[in-house]
Amino acid sequence: MSVITLSKKQEAVASFSIGAILVKASAGSGKTRVLTERIKRLTKITKRKILAITFTNKASEEIRNRLQDVDNLDEKLLVGTFHSFCNYVLEKHGHIIGYSKLPQVFSEDSDRLKIIEEVISQIPTFKESYQIKTDKERNNFKYSCLEAISKIKRNVILDNEIKKEIEDEEIILLYFGYKNYLRSLNAIDFDDLLLEVYRLFISYPNVASLYRRNFEYVCVDEAQDMNKAQYMLLKALIGTEAPNIMLVGDEKQCIYGFIGSNSKYMADEFIKDYRPTVFELKENFRSSKKVLEYANKIIPDSAELMNTVKNGICEVHDFNDQYEEAKYVVNKINDLLIQKKHEDIEGEITYDKISILGRTKYVLQNVEEELKNNDIPYFYKNTQRIFELESYFGNIFELAIKIRINSNDFLHFSELKNLLCFNHNATSLEELIESFDDVFEKELLRSIILLKDDGSNFIQIIKEIRNKIPDITYYDDTEKALAFSDFEMIEKAWYKYAKTTNKRSLAAFHNSISLGQTTNFEEKQGVSLSTVHTMKGQENDIVFLIGMDDLTFPDYRAVRAGGVQLQQEKNDLYVAITRAKRFLFISYPKERRMPWGAVYYREKSRLLPD
């Protein structure tokens, strides 16, 4: 195994073996290095498995990659997100709480919106008021209903408690209507994954005990981002008697408050419940002195400067408007590339060493246009689920496989019939095939029916479909090229899924896609653009932080609300600043022009120091 050099503080964490431990790790303090080194050492002292929980699939993949030199890693470690762990549990024990087969995860908002619309139509008081609304009002109403339902689940309100906790009887009707509709489809959403496994663990303590015996150690990365449902699930899993649990996080980097995340679960609640040994890692081995000095002005004493190895650059600039700001960014990038070298940056300065951050994607629009005009390669950084089939045949496959694994899924069956422009009364894929005339579509649907539940013939069938695409005569070459690419992506997704388990199934494969586990996190070439909520865990040598005018960052809604929301914006800013390893260029426009021509005069963000 490779030898890792740790500081004294890091070594104390990595060598900790028994009991509860809380590691407060500031940005750049080597958190992932310490976490993976401790897991590596634990694999040598336990014969049972270790469970590592992360908040993104990319973080899970990074942990696995860092532990590749551990022999028989799959036998010693299970690593994944809270949601993927819950899917793993339901696959094995969901039958105990009424799921005769693995429920299908509905991850798309479009699916959930259709369900809530169906539920609304079944409640007379809702239906009447809903019908007189405009399209925009209906859409907003549906989203507000979904948010109300999500809040119930995130607050871990079980069915027998809901009438005590929720006063609005119409929301209660909606909640149970939505839940029952999903049940009729043998489906769940992301919030259900957490809530149903929590319900399983507390209703059947012997099942929780089984997992407790299986996993001797549990490690949670980015623990400051836990919401109530995740923390309650964690407690139900590890129990109360001297668990070997490790939480790693930084209260200053909690940026998911909009989904209920709160650093109090990592700090206050965890300390009260488990009295862990607490370690603080404030050394920064990543960012330059100038960047850290500025970060400490945002949140005092957030990082130690003693181990910084580079001086770096941190500048704040103002511009007349966002167009001038965008031109400055592009001109500065070109200047840096001409310069090629700098003593603070290892190797040549290239596009790949540059990131541009903004509060929202809207803020990045003007700089994106300037990058295009100057032929500078760029891409949007994204750590979320990326599996979008673009072709007509790809969409047929995606809908049909959902129906193949879940015969109750009449929602997607209706979508499939609409996509195929099919008006007959077919109620199954088999009936659909019998009544359908188009040759390739018929063969495609028949191939999906022939898929075995364990997926043992999956690759064979996908290759057969792909190889027939070039011979289709009644679609143009663009559509055929898109379809060929889609089925290549489907094949790659299966290979990635198949590596994670010896017990394969089509249902589990579909859920792994919904949970983003089949995404390949390939680094693209060029300048990376990121918004606040996609930049976590991503760093670069040179960072431009644009759009730092007040009411843009912080967002005007947070300013209006104040309190916790404004503190959340400060946390977001701290995370953005500490993405810079060496150079940080902050900027804001003194006036912001709206697309419809209005001009608003701006001041520097109240979050930035004078």
C-alpha positions as semicolon CSV with decimal commas, in nm:
position;residue;x (nm);y (nm);z (nm)
1;M;0,000;0,000;0,000
2;S;0,109;0,357;-0,067
3;V;0,245;0,553;0,228
4;I;0,054;0,870;0,320
5;T;0,221;1,145;0,521
6;L;-0,016;1,303;0,772
7;S;0,018;1,598;1,007
8;K;-0,002;1,531;1,382
9;K;-0,369;1,634;1,393
10;Q;-0,454;1,422;1,090
11;E;-0,268;1,125;1,235
12;A;-0,469;1,148;1,559
13;V;-0,790;1,116;1,356
14;A;-0,668;0,840;1,126
15;S;-0,546;0,627;1,416
16;F;-0,869;0,663;1,621
17;S;-1,024;0,316;1,638
18;I;-1,310;0,269;1,890
19;G;-1,611;0,488;1,970
20;A;-1,785;0,797;1,832
21;I;-1,574;1,064;1,668
22;L;-1,657;1,409;1,528
23;V;-1,402;1,570;1,296
24;K;-1,457;1,940;1,228
25;A;-1,250;1,984;0,913
26;S;-1,213;2,327;0,757
27;A;-1,178;2,379;0,383
28;G;-0,845;2,250;0,251
29;S;-0,756;2,064;0,571
30;G;-0,719;1,726;0,399
31;K;-1,058;1,592;0,506
32;T;-1,090;1,328;0,233
33;R;-0,730;1,218;0,282
34;V;-0,787;1,166;0,656
35;L;-1,120;0,989;0,601
36;T;-0,983;0,745;0,346
37;E;-0,666;0,681;0,547
38;R;-0,874;0,597;0,855
39;I;-1,095;0,361;0,651
40;K;-0,784;0,193;0,512
41;R;-0,652;0,131;0,863
42;L;-0,990;0,008;0,987
43;T;-0,999;-0,256;0,712
44;K;-0,696;-0,413;0,881
45;I;-0,852;-0,439;1,227
46;T;-1,207;-0,554;1,156
47;K;-1,342;-0,868;0,992
48;R;-1,675;-0,698;0,933
49;K;-1,763;-0,434;0,674
50;I;-1,727;-0,057;0,690
51;L;-2,006;0,170;0,568
52;A;-1,901;0,506;0,420
53;I;-2,184;0,750;0,347
54;T;-2,133;1,051;0,120
55;F;-2,357;1,322;-0,024
56;T;-2,268;1,283;-0,391
57;N;-2,190;0,991;-0,619
58;K;-1,874;1,171;-0,726
59;A;-1,751;1,179;-0,365
60;S;-1,826;0,806;-0,336
61;E;-1,625;0,738;-0,648
62;E;-1,334;0,947;-0,521
63;I;-1,324;0,748;-0,193
64;R;-1,328;0,419;-0,383
65;N;-1,051;0,538;-0,614
66;R;-0,833;0,638;-0,320
67;L;-0,877;0,294;-0,167
68;Q;-0,805;0,086;-0,476
69;D;-0,489;-0,059;-0,321
70;V;-0,694;-0,226;-0,042
71;D;-0,723;-0,600;-0,115
72;N;-1,080;-0,730;-0,164
73;L;-1,220;-0,381;-0,116
74;D;-1,580;-0,478;-0,207
75;E;-1,584;-0,735;0,074
76;K;-1,466;-0,476;0,328
77;L;-1,640;-0,154;0,229
78;L;-1,980;-0,030;0,112
79;V;-1,963;0,333;0,000
80;G;-2,251;0,540;-0,136
81;T;-2,493;0,823;-0,071
82;F;-2,769;0,811;0,190
83;H;-3,015;0,740;-0,091
84;S;-2,811;0,463;-0,252
85;F;-2,765;0,296;0,088
86;C;-3,141;0,309;0,145
87;N;-3,202;0,158;-0,199
88;Y;-2,958;-0,120;-0,102
89;V;-3,158;-0,185;0,217
90;L;-3,497;-0,186;0,041
91;E;-3,367;-0,428;-0,221
92;K;-3,283;-0,675;0,055
93;H;-3,556;-0,611;0,313
94;G;-3,828;-0,398;0,153
95;H;-4,064;-0,697;0,151
96;I;-4,091;-0,667;0,532
97;I;-4,273;-0,332;0,498
98;G;-4,495;-0,438;0,208
99;Y;-4,280;-0,404;-0,106
100;S;-4,309;-0,743;-0,274
101;K;-4,043;-0,629;-0,519
102;L;-3,797;-0,340;-0,528
103;P;-4,000;-0,018;-0,571
104;Q;-3,920;0,202;-0,868
105;V;-3,758;0,535;-0,778
106;F;-3,937;0,830;-0,942
107;S;-3,656;1,084;-0,954
108;E;-3,792;1,323;-1,217
109;D;-3,996;1,627;-1,116
110;S;-4,208;1,577;-1,428
111;D;-4,330;1,240;-1,296
112;R;-4,405;1,375;-0,951
113;L;-4,594;1,672;-1,098
114;K;-4,815;1,439;-1,302
115;I;-4,894;1,238;-0,990
116;I;-4,980;1,544;-0,783
117;E;-5,207;1,668;-1,065
118;E;-5,389;1,333;-1,062
119;V;-5,427;1,356;-0,685
120;I;-5,559;1,714;-0,707
121;S;-5,822;1,600;-0,959
122;Q;-5,946;1,340;-0,709
123;I;-6,003;1,591;-0,425
124;P;-6,316;1,801;-0,501
125;T;-6,214;2,112;-0,305
126;F;-5,877;2,120;-0,479
127;K;-6,012;2,032;-0,822
128;E;-6,260;2,320;-0,829
129;S;-6,009;2,592;-0,737
130;Y;-5,738;2,431;-0,951
131;Q;-5,943;2,443;-1,271
132;I;-5,993;2,821;-1,259
133;K;-5,621;2,895;-1,219
134;T;-5,395;3,007;-1,505
135;D;-5,130;2,762;-1,634
136;K;-4,860;2,947;-1,441
137;E;-5,068;2,943;-1,121
138;R;-5,136;2,571;-1,163
139;N;-4,767;2,495;-1,207
140;N;-4,673;2,700;-0,900
141;F;-4,950;2,533;-0,701
142;K;-4,828;2,184;-0,796
143;Y;-4,472;2,270;-0,693
144;S;-4,592;2,416;-0,361
145;C;-4,791;2,094;-0,297
146;L;-4,484;1,880;-0,365
147;E;-4,275;2,099;-0,134
148;A;-4,533;2,064;0,145
149;I;-4,527;1,685;0,103
150;S;-4,145;1,681;0,102
151;K;-4,134;1,884;0,423
152;I;-4,351;1,625;0,599
153;K;-4,113;1,350;0,492
154;R;-3,793;1,543;0,569
155;N;-3,925;1,616;0,915
156;V;-3,979;1,241;0,966
157;I;-4,349;1,269;1,043
158;L;-4,488;0,918;1,031
159;D;-4,845;0,840;0,925
160;N;-4,976;0,794;1,280
161;E;-4,834;1,133;1,383
162;I;-4,932;1,345;1,087
163;K;-5,267;1,472;1,222
164;K;-5,094;1,589;1,541
165;E;-4,821;1,775;1,351
166;I;-5,003;1,920;1,049
167;E;-5,303;2,149;1,099
168;D;-5,396;2,195;0,731
169;E;-5,636;1,910;0,652
170;E;-5,609;1,969;0,277
171;I;-5,231;1,915;0,291
172;I;-5,293;1,592;0,483
173;L;-5,536;1,480;0,210
174;L;-5,278;1,563;-0,055
175;Y;-5,003;1,380;0,134
176;F;-5,197;1,055;0,167
177;G;-5,333;1,084;-0,186
178;Y;-4,981;1,125;-0,324
179;K;-4,847;0,843;-0,110
180;N;-5,123;0,602;-0,208
181;Y;-5,085;0,689;-0,576
182;L;-4,713;0,611;-0,561
183;R;-4,792;0,285;-0,382
184;S;-5,033;0,188;-0,659
185;L;-4,744;0,232;-0,903
186;N;-4,505;0,034;-0,679
187;A;-4,298;0,351;-0,673
188;I;-4,127;0,587;-0,428
189;D;-3,953;0,924;-0,454
190;F;-3,621;1,039;-0,308
191;D;-3,775;1,147;0,023
192;D;-3,948;0,808;0,056
193;L;-3,616;0,625;0,027
194;L;-3,504;0,777;0,358
195;L;-3,841;0,766;0,530
196;E;-3,924;0,407;0,437
197;V;-3,588;0,270;0,555
198;Y;-3,619;0,472;0,877
199;R;-3,966;0,319;0,923
200;L;-3,821;-0,026;0,857
201;F;-3,544;0,017;1,115
202;I;-3,764;0,150;1,396
203;S;-4,052;-0,088;1,329
204;Y;-3,827;-0,393;1,301
205;P;-3,529;-0,341;1,535
206;N;-3,396;-0,685;1,446
207;V;-3,336;-0,563;1,088
208;A;-3,147;-0,256;1,210
209;S;-2,951;-0,485;1,442
210;L;-2,859;-0,704;1,144
211;Y;-2,706;-0,405;0,962
212;R;-2,536;-0,293;1,283
213;R;-2,364;-0,633;1,309
214;N;-2,274;-0,627;0,941
215;F;-2,116;-0,280;0,953
216;E;-1,882;-0,245;1,250
217;Y;-1,781;0,109;1,150
218;V;-1,985;0,387;0,991
219;C;-1,825;0,702;0,846
220;V;-2,026;1,000;0,719
221;D;-1,858;1,257;0,494
222;E;-1,982;1,619;0,462
223;A;-2,196;1,557;0,770
224;Q;-2,284;1,926;0,802
225;D;-2,525;1,872;0,510
226;M;-2,747;1,621;0,691
227;N;-3,114;1,706;0,725
228;K;-3,341;1,571;0,996
229;A;-3,447;1,262;0,797
230;Q;-3,086;1,164;0,730
231;Y;-2,983;1,212;1,091
232;M;-3,281;1,015;1,225
233;L;-3,206;0,737;0,978
234;L;-2,843;0,733;1,091
235;K;-2,948;0,708;1,456
236;A;-3,188;0,423;1,377
237;L;-2,906;0,242;1,198
238;I;-2,624;0,279;1,453
239;G;-2,827;0,254;1,774
240;T;-2,734;0,413;2,104
241;E;-2,483;0,182;2,269
242;A;-2,124;0,290;2,197
243;P;-2,141;0,290;1,818
244;N;-1,825;0,323;1,609
245;I;-1,945;0,624;1,415
246;M;-1,737;0,899;1,252
247;L;-1,883;1,228;1,126
248;V;-1,663;1,457;0,919
249;G;-1,769;1,805;0,816
250;D;-1,747;2,180;0,848
251;E;-2,033;2,389;0,983
252;K;-1,918;2,680;0,764
253;Q;-1,975;2,476;0,449
254;C;-2,340;2,383;0,497
255;I;-2,495;2,501;0,168
256;Y;-2,808;2,284;0,127
257;G;-3,042;2,463;0,365
258;F;-3,308;2,474;0,093
259;I;-3,361;2,097;0,137
260;G;-3,355;2,108;0,515
261;S;-2,981;2,055;0,572
262;N;-2,863;2,196;0,903
263;S;-2,518;2,170;1,062
264;K;-2,685;2,139;1,405
265;Y;-2,733;1,766;1,339
266;M;-2,358;1,718;1,296
267;A;-2,266;1,939;1,590
268;D;-2,532;1,999;1,857
269;E;-2,747;1,688;1,811
270;F;-2,466;1,440;1,751
271;I;-2,262;1,573;2,045
272;K;-2,567;1,555;2,274
273;D;-2,666;1,205;2,160
274;Y;-2,325;1,036;2,142
275;R;-2,067;1,248;2,330
276;P;-1,804;1,191;2,061
277;T;-1,434;1,265;2,079
278;V;-1,400;1,593;1,887
279;F;-1,107;1,682;1,661
280;E;-1,058;2,012;1,480
281;L;-0,859;2,029;1,157
282;K;-0,803;2,395;1,072
283;E;-0,476;2,361;0,883
284;N;-0,513;2,450;0,517
285;F;-0,297;2,259;0,271
286;R;-0,479;2,379;-0,040
287;S;-0,529;2,754;-0,068
288;S;-0,278;3,038;-0,087
289;K;-0,219;3,289;0,190
290;K;-0,408;3,574;0,019
291;V;-0,714;3,357;-0,041
292;L;-0,722;3,234;0,319
293;E;-0,676;3,583;0,460
294;Y;-0,985;3,687;0,263
295;A;-1,181;3,379;0,375
296;N;-1,103;3,468;0,737
297;K;-1,257;3,810;0,678
298;I;-1,582;3,641;0,576
299;I;-1,584;3,394;0,866
300;P;-1,320;3,488;1,129
301;D;-1,064;3,223;1,234
302;S;-1,200;2,978;0,978
303;A;-0,854;2,866;0,863
304;E;-0,496;2,861;0,990
305;L;-0,233;3,029;0,775
306;M;0,081;2,871;0,919
307;N;0,108;2,589;0,663
308;T;0,031;2,787;0,348
309;V;0,304;2,736;0,093
310;K;0,212;3,002;-0,165
311;N;0,136;3,372;-0,133
312;G;-0,121;3,385;-0,415
313;I;-0,345;3,663;-0,540
314;C;-0,682;3,793;-0,417
315;E;-0,835;4,096;-0,592
316;V;-1,177;4,266;-0,588
317;H;-1,290;4,470;-0,890
318;D;-1,602;4,664;-0,981
319;F;-1,732;4,731;-1,333
320;N;-1,995;4,951;-1,493
321;D;-2,220;4,659;-1,583
322;Q;-2,222;4,281;-1,621
323;Y;-2,109;4,304;-1,985
324;E;-1,792;4,492;-1,890
325;E;-1,741;4,242;-1,608
326;A;-1,764;3,950;-1,854
327;K;-1,512;4,113;-2,091
328;Y;-1,270;4,162;-1,800
329;V;-1,291;3,791;-1,709
330;V;-1,215;3,680;-2,066
331;N;-0,933;3,936;-2,110
332;K;-0,780;3,827;-1,779
333;I;-0,796;3,461;-1,886
334;N;-0,617;3,547;-2,209
335;D;-0,352;3,747;-2,019
336;L;-0,290;3,454;-1,784
337;L;-0,255;3,214;-2,075
338;I;-0,006;3,443;-2,247
339;Q;0,185;3,464;-1,919
340;K;0,191;3,079;-1,914
341;K;0,385;3,049;-1,587
342;H;0,359;3,180;-1,233
343;E;0,568;3,084;-0,934
344;D;0,254;3,007;-0,729
345;I;0,110;2,764;-0,985
346;E;0,260;2,427;-1,064
347;G;0,311;2,372;-1,438
348;E;0,174;2,583;-1,721
349;I;-0,141;2,792;-1,685
350;T;-0,409;2,627;-1,900
351;Y;-0,787;2,654;-1,943
352;D;-0,830;2,346;-1,723
353;K;-0,682;2,535;-1,426
354;I;-0,948;2,807;-1,442
355;S;-1,301;2,812;-1,295
356;I;-1,571;3,080;-1,305
357;L;-1,828;3,078;-1,023
358;G;-2,159;3,260;-0,986
359;R;-2,453;3,256;-0,745
360;T;-2,681;3,121;-1,019
361;K;-2,655;3,007;-1,379
362;Y;-2,824;3,333;-1,483
363;V;-2,526;3,530;-1,350
364;L;-2,295;3,324;-1,572
365;Q;-2,483;3,397;-1,896
366;N;-2,282;3,701;-2,006
367;V;-1,944;3,550;-1,937
368;E;-2,056;3,233;-2,119
369;E;-2,137;3,445;-2,425
370;E;-1,794;3,615;-2,408
371;L;-1,622;3,277;-2,383
372;K;-1,808;3,167;-2,697
373;N;-1,720;3,486;-2,884
374;N;-1,352;3,435;-2,801
375;D;-1,350;3,063;-2,889
376;I;-1,250;2,968;-2,534
377;P;-1,352;2,610;-2,450
378;Y;-1,574;2,580;-2,142
379;F;-1,820;2,346;-1,974
380;Y;-2,064;2,349;-1,684
381;K;-1,951;2,152;-1,382
382;N;-2,220;1,917;-1,261
383;T;-2,207;1,653;-0,989
384;Q;-2,567;1,543;-1,024
385;R;-2,736;1,265;-1,219
386;I;-2,643;1,285;-1,588
387;F;-2,834;1,022;-1,788
388;E;-3,047;1,186;-2,054
389;L;-3,143;0,989;-2,364
390;E;-3,188;1,224;-2,660
391;S;-3,328;1,008;-2,939
392;Y;-3,681;0,891;-3,014
393;F;-3,573;0,526;-2,982
394;G;-3,381;0,599;-2,663
395;N;-3,694;0,749;-2,507
396;I;-3,899;0,446;-2,614
397;F;-3,644;0,224;-2,442
398;E;-3,641;0,434;-2,123
399;L;-4,019;0,427;-2,087
400;A;-4,056;0,062;-2,188
401;I;-3,795;-0,067;-1,944
402;K;-3,976;0,114;-1,661
403;I;-4,290;-0,074;-1,757
404;R;-4,097;-0,401;-1,805
405;I;-3,971;-0,391;-1,445
406;N;-4,293;-0,255;-1,298
407;S;-4,618;-0,375;-1,454
408;N;-4,808;-0,135;-1,223
409;D;-4,648;0,168;-1,387
410;F;-4,949;0,286;-1,587
411;L;-4,820;0,645;-1,564
412;H;-4,525;0,572;-1,794
413;F;-4,731;0,327;-2,001
414;S;-4,960;0,616;-2,092
415;E;-4,652;0,826;-2,180
416;L;-4,519;0,546;-2,400
417;K;-4,848;0,521;-2,591
418;N;-4,844;0,899;-2,645
419;L;-4,484;0,887;-2,766
420;L;-4,573;0,611;-3,014
421;C;-4,894;0,798;-3,115
422;F;-5,083;0,482;-3,022
423;N;-5,457;0,523;-2,957
424;H;-5,569;0,163;-2,898
425;N;-5,668;0,023;-2,558
426;A;-5,353;-0,184;-2,497
427;T;-5,275;-0,237;-2,128
428;S;-4,938;-0,415;-2,155
429;L;-4,625;-0,416;-2,367
430;E;-4,733;-0,748;-2,519
431;E;-5,068;-0,604;-2,633
432;L;-4,890;-0,296;-2,762
433;I;-4,661;-0,508;-2,980
434;E;-4,950;-0,708;-3,126
435;S;-5,127;-0,391;-3,241
436;F;-4,821;-0,201;-3,363
437;D;-4,707;-0,181;-3,726
438;D;-4,368;-0,001;-3,735
439;V;-4,098;-0,266;-3,769
440;F;-3,810;-0,133;-3,561
441;E;-4,028;0,000;-3,278
442;K;-4,194;-0,342;-3,264
443;E;-3,856;-0,518;-3,248
444;L;-3,735;-0,275;-2,981
445;L;-4,036;-0,342;-2,758
446;R;-4,009;-0,717;-2,814
447;S;-3,640;-0,705;-2,716
448;I;-3,727;-0,531;-2,389
449;I;-3,983;-0,800;-2,307
450;L;-3,712;-1,063;-2,369
451;L;-3,481;-0,905;-2,109
452;K;-3,431;-1,140;-1,817
453;D;-3,500;-1,011;-1,465
454;D;-3,139;-1,066;-1,361
455;G;-3,011;-0,880;-1,667
456;S;-2,799;-1,177;-1,780
457;N;-2,885;-1,109;-2,146
458;F;-2,892;-0,728;-2,115
459;I;-2,568;-0,649;-2,299
460;Q;-2,645;-0,901;-2,574
461;I;-2,986;-0,744;-2,642
462;I;-2,860;-0,385;-2,626
463;K;-2,587;-0,467;-2,879
464;E;-2,842;-0,633;-3,108
465;I;-3,063;-0,321;-3,092
466;R;-2,768;-0,089;-3,158
467;N;-2,643;-0,293;-3,454
468;K;-2,985;-0,272;-3,624
469;I;-3,007;0,107;-3,600
470;P;-2,795;0,188;-3,912
471;D;-3,029;-0,024;-4,127
472;I;-3,346;0,168;-4,037
473;T;-3,467;0,329;-4,360
474;Y;-3,750;0,554;-4,245
475;Y;-3,555;0,787;-4,008
476;D;-3,286;1,038;-4,100
477;D;-2,918;0,995;-4,016
478;T;-2,924;1,252;-3,732
479;E;-3,190;1,056;-3,542
480;K;-3,006;0,730;-3,604
481;A;-2,677;0,878;-3,480
482;L;-2,849;1,002;-3,162
483;A;-3,005;0,658;-3,108
484;F;-2,673;0,479;-3,165
485;S;-2,511;0,708;-2,907
486;D;-2,797;0,654;-2,661
487;F;-2,763;0,276;-2,670
488;E;-2,387;0,303;-2,627
489;M;-2,456;0,509;-2,313
490;I;-2,709;0,249;-2,190
491;E;-2,449;-0,025;-2,238
492;K;-2,184;0,172;-2,044
493;A;-2,435;0,237;-1,766
494;W;-2,501;-0,137;-1,729
495;Y;-2,129;-0,214;-1,714
496;K;-2,081;0,046;-1,439
497;Y;-2,381;-0,087;-1,244
498;A;-2,269;-0,450;-1,286
499;K;-1,935;-0,372;-1,122
500;T;-2,109;-0,272;-0,800
501;T;-2,296;-0,595;-0,725
502;N;-2,300;-0,971;-0,779
503;K;-2,679;-0,984;-0,741
504;R;-2,804;-0,794;-1,045
505;S;-3,157;-0,709;-1,150
506;L;-3,324;-0,482;-1,404
507;A;-3,512;-0,305;-1,122
508;A;-3,194;-0,232;-0,928
509;F;-3,026;-0,116;-1,251
510;H;-3,305;0,131;-1,317
511;N;-3,287;0,266;-0,961
512;S;-2,909;0,302;-0,986
513;I;-2,965;0,523;-1,292
514;S;-3,226;0,729;-1,102
515;L;-2,981;0,771;-0,814
516;G;-2,699;0,882;-1,046
517;Q;-2,479;0,582;-0,969
518;T;-2,411;0,499;-1,333
519;T;-2,279;0,845;-1,421
520;N;-1,921;0,857;-1,550
521;F;-1,750;1,160;-1,399
522;E;-1,515;1,228;-1,686
523;E;-1,322;1,554;-1,665
524;K;-1,403;1,774;-1,964
525;Q;-1,154;2,012;-2,122
526;G;-1,171;2,389;-2,085
527;V;-1,272;2,655;-1,836
528;S;-1,527;2,518;-1,587
529;L;-1,839;2,716;-1,494
530;S;-2,014;2,640;-1,166
531;T;-2,305;2,770;-0,963
532;V;-2,307;2,783;-0,584
533;H;-2,468;2,442;-0,544
534;T;-2,249;2,255;-0,795
535;M;-1,908;2,380;-0,681
536;K;-1,889;2,189;-0,352
537;G;-1,592;1,955;-0,346
538;Q;-1,438;2,118;-0,654
539;E;-1,127;2,333;-0,647
540;N;-0,905;2,500;-0,905
541;D;-0,584;2,703;-0,919
542;I;-0,752;3,015;-1,061
543;V;-1,107;3,114;-0,967
544;F;-1,319;3,407;-1,087
545;L;-1,612;3,478;-0,854
546;I;-1,845;3,705;-1,049
547;G;-2,177;3,879;-0,984
548;M;-2,093;3,982;-0,628
549;D;-2,340;4,272;-0,626
550;D;-2,584;4,304;-0,339
551;L;-2,923;4,137;-0,393
552;T;-2,756;3,898;-0,638
553;F;-2,516;3,745;-0,385
554;P;-2,665;3,746;-0,127
555;D;-2,985;3,666;-0,309
556;Y;-3,258;3,927;-0,263
557;R;-3,490;3,668;-0,104
558;A;-3,230;3,586;0,159
559;V;-3,184;3,957;0,231
560;R;-3,558;3,996;0,274
561;A;-3,579;3,693;0,505
562;G;-3,260;3,768;0,699
563;G;-3,151;3,542;0,986
564;V;-3,068;3,185;0,894
565;Q;-3,108;3,241;0,520
566;L;-2,859;3,528;0,519
567;Q;-2,615;3,316;0,721
568;Q;-2,664;3,043;0,458
569;E;-2,557;3,290;0,190
570;K;-2,243;3,371;0,391
571;N;-2,164;2,999;0,409
572;D;-2,212;2,976;0,033
573;L;-1,969;3,264;-0,017
574;Y;-1,711;3,104;0,211
575;V;-1,733;2,781;0,011
576;A;-1,696;2,975;-0,315
577;I;-1,386;3,162;-0,193
578;T;-1,213;2,850;-0,065
579;R;-1,249;2,681;-0,407
580;A;-0,948;2,893;-0,513
581;K;-0,612;2,726;-0,459
582;R;-0,390;3,013;-0,573
583;F;-0,560;3,310;-0,747
584;L;-0,901;3,457;-0,662
585;F;-1,057;3,738;-0,868
586;I;-1,384;3,875;-0,724
587;S;-1,598;4,117;-0,923
588;Y;-1,936;4,288;-0,935
589;P;-2,125;4,527;-1,169
590;K;-2,234;4,870;-1,048
591;E;-2,548;4,839;-1,255
592;R;-2,729;4,529;-1,375
593;R;-2,923;4,540;-1,700
594;M;-3,226;4,313;-1,725
595;P;-3,312;4,126;-2,049
596;W;-3,621;4,348;-2,094
597;G;-3,411;4,668;-2,076
598;A;-3,458;4,783;-1,717
599;V;-3,143;4,898;-1,535
600;Y;-3,085;4,850;-1,160
601;Y;-2,802;5,024;-0,981
602;R;-2,603;4,795;-0,756
603;E;-2,364;4,811;-0,464
604;K;-2,094;4,570;-0,354
605;S;-2,231;4,265;-0,172
606;R;-2,290;4,325;0,199
607;L;-2,115;3,992;0,255
608;L;-1,782;4,121;0,123
609;P;-1,553;4,301;0,369
610;D;-1,475;4,671;0,318
